[in-house]
Coordinates of N, CA and C in Angstrom, one line a residue:
Chain A
Q60 N 182.6 157.4 103.1 CA 184.0 157.3 102.7 C 184.7 158.6 102.9
Q61 N 185.8 158.5 103.8 CA 186.5 159.7 104.1 C 187.4 160.0 102.9
Q62 N 187.2 161.2 102.3 CA 188.0 161.5 101.1 C 189.2 162.3 101.4
V63 N 189.4 162.8 102.6 CA 190.6 163.5 103.0 C 191.1 162.9 104.3
K64 N 192.3 162.3 104.3 CA 192.8 161.7 105.5 C 193.9 162.5 106.0
Q65 N 193.9 162.8 107.3 CA 194.8 163.7 107.9 C 195.6 163.0 109.0
S66 N 196.9 163.3 109.1 CA 197.7 162.7 110.1 C 198.8 163.6 110.5
P67 N 199.3 163.6 111.8 CA 198.8 162.7 112.8 C 197.6 163.3 113.5
Q68 N 197.0 162.6 114.4 CA 195.8 163.1 115.1 C 196.2 164.1 116.1
S69 N 197.4 163.9 116.7 CA 197.9 164.8 117.7 C 199.4 165.0 117.5
L70 N 199.9 166.1 117.9 CA 201.3 166.4 117.7 C 201.8 167.3 118.8
I71 N 203.0 166.9 119.4 CA 203.6 167.8 120.4 C 205.0 168.2 119.9
V72 N 205.2 169.5 119.9 CA 206.4 170.1 119.3 C 207.0 171.1 120.4
Q73 N 208.3 171.1 120.4 CA 208.9 172.1 121.3 C 208.9 173.5 120.6
K74 N 208.8 174.5 121.4 CA 208.9 175.9 120.9 C 210.1 176.1 120.0
G75 N 209.9 176.7 118.9 CA 210.9 176.9 117.9 C 211.1 175.8 116.9
G76 N 210.4 174.7 117.2 CA 210.5 173.5 116.3 C 209.6 173.7 115.0
I77 N 209.7 172.7 114.2 CA 208.8 172.6 113.0 C 207.7 171.6 113.2
S78 N 206.5 172.1 113.0 CA 205.3 171.2 113.1 C 204.9 170.8 111.6
I79 N 204.7 169.6 111.4 CA 204.3 169.1 110.1 C 203.1 168.2 110.2
I80 N 202.1 168.6 109.4 CA 200.8 167.9 109.4 C 200.5 167.5 107.9
N81 N 200.1 166.2 107.7 CA 200.0 165.7 106.4 C 198.5 165.4 106.1
C82 N 198.2 165.5 104.8 CA 196.9 165.2 104.3 C 197.0 164.5 103.0
A83 N 196.1 163.5 102.8 CA 196.0 162.8 101.5 C 194.6 162.8 101.0
Y84 N 194.4 163.0 99.7 CA 193.0 163.0 99.2 C 192.9 161.9 98.1
E85 N 191.6 161.6 97.8 CA 191.3 160.6 96.8 C 190.7 161.2 95.6
N86 N 189.9 162.2 95.7 CA 189.2 162.7 94.6 C 190.0 163.7 93.7
T87 N 190.4 163.3 92.5 CA 191.2 164.1 91.7 C 190.5 165.3 91.2
A88 N 189.2 165.4 91.4 CA 188.5 166.6 91.0 C 188.7 167.8 92.0
F89 N 189.2 167.5 93.1 CA 189.5 168.6 94.1 C 190.5 169.6 93.5
D90 N 190.2 170.9 93.6 CA 191.1 171.9 93.0 C 191.4 173.0 94.0
Y91 N 191.1 172.8 95.2 CA 191.3 173.9 96.2 C 191.6 173.2 97.5
F92 N 192.7 173.6 98.2 CA 193.1 172.9 99.4 C 193.5 173.9 100.5
P93 N 192.5 174.2 101.3 CA 192.8 175.2 102.4 C 193.2 174.5 103.7
W94 N 193.8 175.2 104.6 CA 194.1 174.8 105.9 C 193.4 175.7 106.9
Y95 N 192.8 175.2 107.9 CA 192.1 176.0 108.9 C 192.7 175.7 110.3
Q96 N 192.7 176.7 111.1 CA 193.1 176.7 112.5 C 191.9 176.9 113.4
Q97 N 191.8 176.1 114.4 CA 190.6 176.3 115.3 C 191.1 176.3 116.8
F98 N 190.7 177.3 117.5 CA 191.0 177.4 118.9 C 189.7 176.9 119.6
P99 N 189.9 176.4 120.9 CA 188.7 176.0 121.6 C 187.7 177.1 121.8
G100 N 186.4 176.8 121.5 CA 185.4 177.7 121.6 C 185.2 178.7 120.4
K101 N 186.0 178.4 119.4 CA 185.9 179.3 118.2 C 185.7 178.5 117.0
G102 N 185.2 179.1 115.9 CA 185.1 178.4 114.7 C 186.4 178.4 114.0
P103 N 186.6 177.5 113.0 CA 187.8 177.4 112.2 C 188.1 178.8 111.5
A104 N 189.4 179.1 111.4 CA 189.8 180.3 110.7 C 190.8 179.9 109.6
L105 N 190.6 180.4 108.4 CA 191.5 180.1 107.3 C 192.9 180.6 107.5
L106 N 193.8 179.7 107.4 CA 195.3 180.0 107.5 C 195.9 180.3 106.2
I107 N 195.8 179.3 105.3 CA 196.5 179.4 104.0 C 195.9 178.4 103.1
A108 N 195.9 178.6 101.8 CA 195.3 177.7 100.9 C 196.2 177.6 99.6
I109 N 196.0 176.5 98.9 CA 196.8 176.3 97.7 C 195.9 175.7 96.6
R110 N 196.3 175.9 95.4 CA 195.7 175.2 94.2 C 196.7 174.2 93.6
P111 N 196.2 173.2 92.9 CA 197.1 172.1 92.5 C 198.1 172.6 91.4
D112 N 198.0 173.7 90.9 CA 199.0 174.2 89.9 C 200.3 174.8 90.5
V113 N 200.3 174.8 91.8 CA 201.4 175.3 92.6 C 201.9 174.2 93.5
S114 N 203.2 174.1 93.6 CA 203.8 173.0 94.5 C 204.0 173.5 95.9
E115 N 204.1 174.8 96.1 CA 204.4 175.3 97.4 C 203.9 176.7 97.6
K116 N 203.4 177.0 98.8 CA 202.9 178.3 99.0 C 203.3 178.7 100.5
K117 N 203.9 179.9 100.6 CA 204.4 180.3 101.9 C 203.7 181.6 102.4
E118 N 203.3 181.6 103.6 CA 202.8 182.8 104.2 C 203.3 183.0 105.6
G119 N 204.3 183.8 105.8 CA 204.9 183.9 107.1 C 205.5 182.6 107.5
R120 N 205.2 182.1 108.7 CA 205.7 180.9 109.2 C 205.0 179.6 108.7
F121 N 204.0 179.8 107.9 CA 203.2 178.7 107.4 C 203.5 178.4 106.0
T122 N 203.7 177.2 105.6 CA 204.0 176.7 104.3 C 203.1 175.5 103.9
I123 N 202.5 175.6 102.8 CA 201.8 174.4 102.2 C 202.7 173.8 101.2
S124 N 203.0 172.5 101.2 CA 203.6 171.7 100.2 C 202.6 170.8 99.5
F125 N 202.6 170.8 98.2 CA 201.6 170.1 97.5 C 202.2 169.1 96.5
N126 N 201.8 167.9 96.5 CA 202.3 166.8 95.6 C 201.1 166.3 94.8
K127 N 200.9 166.8 93.6 CA 199.7 166.4 92.9 C 199.7 164.9 92.5
S128 N 200.9 164.4 92.1 CA 201.0 163.0 91.6 C 200.7 162.0 92.8
A129 N 201.1 162.4 94.0 CA 200.9 161.6 95.2 C 199.5 161.8 95.8
K130 N 198.9 162.9 95.4 CA 197.6 163.3 96.0 C 197.8 163.6 97.5
Q131 N 198.8 164.3 97.8 CA 199.1 164.6 99.2 C 199.5 166.1 99.3
F132 N 199.2 166.7 100.5 CA 199.6 168.0 100.8 C 199.9 168.1 102.3
S133 N 200.7 169.0 102.6 CA 201.1 169.1 104.0 C 201.3 170.6 104.4
L134 N 201.1 170.8 105.7 CA 201.3 172.1 106.4 C 202.6 172.0 107.2
H135 N 203.4 173.0 107.0 CA 204.6 173.1 107.8 C 204.5 174.5 108.6
I136 N 204.7 174.4 109.9 CA 204.7 175.6 110.7 C 206.1 175.7 111.3
M137 N 206.8 176.7 110.8 CA 208.2 176.9 111.2 C 208.2 177.7 112.5
D138 N 209.3 177.5 113.3 CA 209.4 178.3 114.5 C 208.1 178.3 115.3
S139 N 207.7 177.1 115.6 CA 206.4 176.9 116.2 C 206.4 177.6 117.6
Q140 N 205.3 178.2 117.9 CA 205.1 179.0 119.2 C 204.0 178.4 120.0
P141 N 204.0 178.6 121.3 CA 202.9 178.1 122.1 C 201.5 178.7 121.7
G142 N 201.5 179.9 121.1 CA 200.3 180.4 120.6 C 199.7 179.7 119.4
D143 N 200.5 178.8 118.8 CA 200.1 178.0 117.6 C 199.3 176.8 118.1
S144 N 199.3 176.5 119.4 CA 198.6 175.4 119.9 C 197.1 175.5 119.6
A145 N 196.6 174.6 118.8 CA 195.3 174.6 118.3 C 195.0 173.3 117.6
T146 N 193.8 173.2 117.0 CA 193.5 172.1 116.1 C 193.6 172.6 114.7
Y147 N 194.2 171.8 113.9 CA 194.4 172.2 112.5 C 193.7 171.2 111.6
F148 N 193.0 171.8 110.6 CA 192.2 170.9 109.7 C 192.7 171.2 108.2
C149 N 192.9 170.2 107.5 CA 193.1 170.4 106.1 C 191.7 170.2 105.4
A150 N 191.5 170.7 104.2 CA 190.2 170.5 103.6 C 190.5 170.6 102.1
A151 N 189.4 170.2 101.3 CA 189.5 170.2 99.9 C 188.1 170.5 99.3
S152 N 188.1 171.1 98.2 CA 186.8 171.3 97.5 C 187.1 171.3 96.0
M153 N 186.0 171.2 95.2 CA 186.1 171.1 93.8 C 185.2 172.3 93.2
G154 N 185.6 172.7 92.0 CA 185.1 173.9 91.4 C 183.6 174.0 91.3
N155 N 182.9 172.9 91.1 CA 181.5 172.9 90.9 C 180.7 172.7 92.2
A156 N 181.4 172.7 93.3 CA 180.8 172.5 94.6 C 180.7 173.7 95.5
G157 N 180.8 174.8 94.9 CA 180.7 176.0 95.7 C 181.6 176.0 96.9
N158 N 181.0 176.3 98.1 CA 181.8 176.4 99.3 C 181.7 175.1 100.1
M159 N 181.4 174.0 99.5 CA 181.3 172.7 100.1 C 182.7 172.1 100.3
L160 N 183.2 172.2 101.5 CA 184.5 171.7 101.9 C 184.5 170.3 102.5
T161 N 185.4 169.5 102.1 CA 185.6 168.2 102.7 C 186.8 168.3 103.6
F162 N 186.6 168.1 104.9 CA 187.6 168.3 105.9 C 188.3 167.0 106.2
G163 N 189.6 167.1 106.6 CA 190.3 166.0 107.2 C 189.9 165.9 108.7
G164 N 190.4 164.9 109.4 CA 189.9 164.6 110.7 C 190.5 165.6 111.8
G165 N 191.5 166.4 111.4 CA 192.0 167.3 112.4 C 193.3 166.8 113.1
T166 N 194.1 167.8 113.4 CA 195.3 167.5 114.2 C 195.4 168.4 115.4
R167 N 195.5 167.9 116.6 CA 195.6 168.7 117.7 C 197.1 169.0 118.0
L168 N 197.5 170.2 117.8 CA 198.9 170.6 118.0 C 199.1 171.2 119.4
M169 N 200.1 170.7 120.1 CA 200.5 171.4 121.3 C 202.0 171.8 121.2
V170 N 202.3 173.1 121.4 CA 203.7 173.6 121.3 C 204.1 173.8 122.7
K171 N 205.1 173.1 123.2 CA 205.6 173.2 124.6 C 206.6 174.4 124.7
P172 N 206.5 175.2 125.7 CA 207.4 176.3 125.9 C 208.8 175.9 126.1
Chain B
K277 N 184.4 195.6 111.1 CA 183.4 194.8 110.5 C 183.0 193.6 111.3
A278 N 181.8 193.5 111.7 CA 181.4 192.4 112.5 C 181.6 191.1 111.8
G279 N 181.9 190.0 112.6 CA 182.1 188.7 112.0 C 180.8 188.0 111.8
V280 N 180.9 186.7 111.6 CA 179.7 185.9 111.5 C 179.1 185.7 112.9
T281 N 177.8 185.9 113.0 CA 177.2 185.9 114.3 C 176.2 184.7 114.3
Q282 N 176.3 183.8 115.3 CA 175.4 182.7 115.4 C 174.7 182.7 116.8
T283 N 173.4 182.5 116.8 CA 172.7 182.5 118.0 C 171.7 181.3 118.0
P284 N 171.4 180.7 119.1 CA 172.1 181.0 120.4 C 173.5 180.3 120.5
R285 N 174.2 180.6 121.5 CA 175.6 180.0 121.6 C 175.5 178.6 122.1
Y286 N 174.6 178.4 123.0 CA 174.4 177.1 123.6 C 172.9 176.7 123.6
L287 N 172.6 175.5 123.4 CA 171.2 175.0 123.4 C 171.1 173.6 123.9
I288 N 170.1 173.4 124.8 CA 169.8 172.1 125.3 C 168.4 171.7 124.9
K289 N 168.3 170.6 124.3 CA 167.0 170.1 123.9 C 166.8 168.6 124.2
T290 N 165.6 168.1 124.2 CA 165.4 166.7 124.4 C 165.0 166.0 123.1
R291 N 165.2 164.7 123.2 CA 164.9 163.9 122.0 C 163.5 164.1 121.5
G292 N 163.3 164.2 120.2 CA 162.0 164.4 119.6 C 161.6 165.8 119.4
Q293 N 162.3 166.7 120.1 CA 162.0 168.2 119.8 C 162.6 168.6 118.5
Q294 N 162.3 169.9 118.2 CA 162.9 170.5 117.0 C 163.7 171.7 117.5
V295 N 164.6 172.2 116.6 CA 165.4 173.3 117.0 C 165.7 174.2 115.8
T296 N 165.8 175.4 116.0 CA 166.2 176.4 114.9 C 167.4 177.2 115.3
L297 N 168.4 177.2 114.5 CA 169.6 177.9 114.8 C 169.7 179.1 113.8
S298 N 170.3 180.2 114.2 CA 170.3 181.4 113.4 C 171.8 181.8 113.1
C299 N 171.9 182.4 111.9 CA 173.3 182.8 111.5 C 173.1 184.1 110.7
S300 N 173.9 185.1 111.2 CA 174.0 186.4 110.4 C 175.3 186.5 109.8
P301 N 175.4 186.5 108.5 CA 176.7 186.5 107.8 C 177.4 187.9 108.0
I302 N 178.6 188.0 107.6 CA 179.3 189.3 107.5 C 178.6 190.2 106.5
S303 N 178.5 191.4 106.8 CA 177.8 192.4 106.0 C 178.3 192.3 104.5
G304 N 177.4 192.1 103.6 CA 177.9 192.1 102.2 C 178.1 190.7 101.7
H305 N 178.2 189.7 102.6 CA 178.3 188.3 102.1 C 177.0 187.7 101.8
R306 N 177.0 187.0 100.6 CA 175.7 186.5 100.1 C 175.6 185.0 100.2
S307 N 176.8 184.3 100.5 CA 176.8 182.9 100.7 C 176.9 182.5 102.1
V308 N 176.0 181.6 102.5 CA 176.1 181.0 103.9 C 176.1 179.5 103.8
S309 N 177.0 178.9 104.5 CA 177.2 177.5 104.5 C 177.0 177.0 106.0
W310 N 176.6 175.8 106.2 CA 176.4 175.2 107.5 C 177.2 173.9 107.6
Y311 N 177.9 173.8 108.7 CA 178.7 172.6 109.0 C 178.3 172.0 110.4
Q312 N 178.4 170.7 110.5 CA 178.3 170.0 111.8 C 179.6 169.5 112.2
Q313 N 180.0 169.8 113.5 CA 181.3 169.3 114.0 C 181.0 168.5 115.2
T314 N 181.5 167.2 115.2 CA 181.4 166.3 116.3 C 182.8 165.7 116.5
P315 N 183.1 165.2 117.7 CA 184.4 164.5 118.0 C 184.6 163.3 117.1
G316 N 183.5 162.6 116.8 CA 183.6 161.3 116.1 C 183.7 161.5 114.6
Q317 N 182.8 162.4 114.0 CA 182.7 162.6 112.6 C 183.5 163.8 112.0
G318 N 184.0 164.6 112.9 CA 184.7 165.8 112.5 C 183.8 166.9 111.9
L319 N 184.3 167.6 110.9 CA 183.5 168.7 110.3 C 182.9 168.1 109.1
Q320 N 181.5 168.2 109.0 CA 180.8 167.7 107.9 C 179.9 168.8 107.3
F321 N 179.9 168.9 106.0 CA 179.1 169.9 105.3 C 177.6 169.5 105.4
L322 N 176.8 170.5 105.7 CA 175.3 170.3 105.7 C 174.7 170.9 104.5
F323 N 174.7 172.2 104.3 CA 174.2 172.8 103.1 C 174.7 174.2 102.9
E324 N 174.5 174.7 101.7 CA 175.0 176.0 101.4 C 173.8 176.8 100.6
Y325 N 173.7 178.1 101.0 CA 172.7 178.9 100.4 C 173.4 180.1 99.8
F326 N 172.9 180.6 98.6 CA 173.3 181.8 98.0 C 172.1 182.4 97.4
S327 N 171.9 183.7 97.7 CA 170.8 184.4 97.2 C 169.5 183.7 97.4
E328 N 169.3 183.2 98.6 CA 168.1 182.5 99.1 C 167.8 181.1 98.4
T329 N 168.8 180.6 97.6 CA 168.7 179.3 97.0 C 169.7 178.3 97.5
Q330 N 169.2 177.1 97.8 CA 170.1 176.1 98.2 C 171.0 175.6 97.0
R331 N 172.3 175.7 97.2 CA 173.1 175.4 96.1 C 173.7 174.0 96.2
N332 N 174.0 173.6 97.4 CA 174.6 172.3 97.6 C 174.0 171.7 98.9
K333 N 174.0 170.4 99.0 CA 173.5 169.8 100.2 C 174.4 168.6 100.5
G334 N 174.7 168.4 101.8 CA 175.5 167.3 102.2 C 174.7 166.1 102.5
N335 N 175.3 165.0 102.9 CA 174.7 163.7 103.1 C 174.1 163.6 104.5
F336 N 173.0 164.4 104.7 CA 172.3 164.4 106.0 C 170.8 164.1 105.7
P337 N 170.2 163.5 106.7 CA 168.7 163.2 106.5 C 167.9 164.4 106.4
G338 N 166.7 164.2 105.9 CA 165.8 165.3 105.6 C 165.3 166.1 106.9
R339 N 165.7 165.5 108.0 CA 165.3 166.2 109.3 C 166.1 167.5 109.4
F340 N 167.2 167.6 108.6 CA 168.0 168.8 108.6 C 167.6 169.7 107.4
S341 N 167.2 170.9 107.7 CA 166.8 171.8 106.6 C 167.3 173.2 106.9
G342 N 167.2 174.0 105.9 CA 167.7 175.4 106.1 C 167.0 176.3 105.2
R343 N 167.3 177.6 105.4 CA 166.8 178.6 104.5 C 167.6 179.8 104.6
Q344 N 167.5 180.7 103.6 CA 168.2 182.0 103.6 C 167.2 183.1 103.3
F345 N 167.3 184.1 104.0 CA 166.4 185.3 103.8 C 167.0 186.3 102.8
S346 N 166.2 187.2 102.4 CA 166.7 188.2 101.4 C 167.8 189.1 102.0
N347 N 168.0 189.2 103.3 CA 169.1 189.9 103.8 C 170.3 189.1 104.1
S348 N 170.3 187.9 103.5 CA 171.4 186.9 103.6 C 171.4 186.1 104.9
R349 N 170.7 186.5 105.9 CA 170.7 185.8 107.2 C 170.1 184.4 106.9
S350 N 170.6 183.4 107.7 CA 170.2 182.1 107.4 C 169.7 181.4 108.7
E351 N 168.9 180.4 108.6 CA 168.5 179.6 109.7 C 168.6 178.1 109.3
M352 N 168.9 177.3 110.2 CA 168.8 175.9 110.0 C 167.9 175.2 111.0
N353 N 167.2 174.2 110.6 CA 166.2 173.6 111.5 C 166.5 172.1 111.5
V354 N 166.4 171.5 112.7 CA 166.6 170.1 112.9 C 165.3 169.6 113.6
S355 N 164.6 168.8 112.9 CA 163.3 168.3 113.5 C 163.6 166.9 114.1
T356 N 162.7 166.5 115.0 CA 162.7 165.2 115.6 C 164.2 164.8 116.1
L357 N 164.7 165.6 117.0 CA 166.0 165.5 117.4 C 166.4 164.1 117.9
E358 N 167.6 163.7 117.6 CA 168.1 162.4 118.1 C 169.4 162.7 118.9
L359 N 169.8 161.8 119.8 CA 170.9 162.0 120.6 C 172.2 162.3 119.8
G360 N 172.3 161.7 118.6 CA 173.4 161.8 117.7 C 173.5 163.2 117.1
D361 N 172.5 164.0 117.2 CA 172.5 165.3 116.7 C 173.3 166.3 117.6
S362 N 173.6 165.9 118.7 CA 174.4 166.7 119.6 C 175.8 167.0 118.9
A363 N 176.0 168.3 118.8 CA 177.2 168.7 118.0 C 177.3 170.2 118.1
L364 N 178.5 170.7 117.5 CA 178.7 172.1 117.3 C 178.3 172.4 115.9
Y365 N 177.3 173.3 115.7 CA 176.9 173.7 114.4 C 177.5 175.0 114.0
L366 N 178.2 175.0 112.9 CA 179.0 176.1 112.5 C 178.4 176.7 111.2
C367 N 178.3 178.0 111.2 CA 177.9 178.7 110.0 C 179.1 179.5 109.5
A368 N 179.2 179.5 108.1 CA 180.3 180.2 107.5 C 179.7 181.1 106.4
S369 N 180.3 182.2 106.2 CA 179.8 183.1 105.1 C 181.0 183.5 104.2
S370 N 180.6 183.8 103.0 CA 181.6 184.3 102.0 C 180.9 185.2 101.0
L371 N 181.7 186.0 100.3 CA 181.1 186.9 99.3 C 180.3 186.2 98.3
G372 N 181.0 185.1 97.7 CA 180.4 184.4 96.6 C 180.3 182.9 97.0
V373 N 180.3 182.1 95.9 CA 180.2 180.7 96.2 C 181.3 179.8 95.7
R374 N 182.4 180.5 95.2 CA 183.5 179.7 94.7 C 184.6 179.7 95.7
A375 N 184.8 178.6 96.4 CA 185.7 178.6 97.5 C 187.2 179.0 97.1
T376 N 187.5 178.8 95.9 CA 188.9 179.1 95.5 C 189.1 180.6 95.4
N377 N 188.0 181.3 95.2 CA 188.2 182.8 95.1 C 187.7 183.5 96.3
E378 N 187.0 182.9 97.2 CA 186.4 183.6 98.3 C 186.8 182.9 99.6
K379 N 187.2 183.8 100.5 CA 187.5 183.2 101.8 C 186.2 182.9 102.5
L380 N 186.3 181.8 103.3 CA 185.1 181.3 104.1 C 185.4 181.7 105.5
F381 N 184.5 182.5 106.1 CA 184.6 183.0 107.5 C 183.6 182.2 108.3
F382 N 184.1 181.6 109.4 CA 183.2 180.8 110.3 C 182.8 181.6 111.5
G383 N 181.6 181.4 112.0 CA 181.2 181.9 113.3 C 181.7 180.9 114.4
S384 N 181.4 181.3 115.6 CA 181.9 180.5 116.8 C 181.0 179.3 117.0
G385 N 179.8 179.2 116.3 CA 179.0 178.0 116.4 C 177.9 178.1 117.5
T386 N 177.0 177.2 117.3 CA 176.0 176.9 118.3 C 176.2 175.5 118.8
Q387 N 176.4 175.3 120.1 CA 176.6 174.0 120.7 C 175.3 173.4 121.1
L388 N 174.9 172.4 120.4 CA 173.6 171.8 120.7 C 173.8 170.5 121.5
S389 N 173.1 170.4 122.6 CA 173.1 169.1 123.3 C 171.7 168.6 123.3
V390 N 171.6 167.3 123.0 CA 170.3 166.6 122.9 C 170.3 165.6 124.0
L391 N 169.3 165.7 125.0 CA 169.3 164.8 126.1 C 168.2 163.8 126.0

């Protein structure tokens, strides 16, 4: 059973535009929600993360919005750049599960120049 | 500071064989986790080790096993390989075991192909 659903699977955005990727989770025990960025041939790299007691977190051009009641969270990439072209994964974990992350299916983002 | 190092980078095996993959965490990191990445199933958690003890295990058959050494280096083993085991195997390390407090750093993975 997929516990974290991610959409869309792929996304094409013009340079300077806003990229939005959405995730929904089922397990209310999740208490940590990171986003990872993965380039071809590389492992995922942590972008930004949020806990459910915060509704929004911003780091540079990247913002996570979190809706606890809807069990949804999203990644917004402002002023998207061609260098942002990568696959993005949302994930979730719960406090008693150590570093066991449940990942969404991934979104392949292409930013056109 | 060197990142997470995984060896080998690529591996080709045939069905029925076994394979051992190696992971050296970032210096000072004591937690090592393993993930399997495939186009169909995405990223799936295999297991996690901290101070040579397995702390968590994902939903994989017993053919998948791992261990961690006193220097925090880790190995995972897959016995009796099946075609479906073809995947990118990723190792990740962190200082501790609580994901909310510790960043998880991934290596570039070992690409395993089973023929």
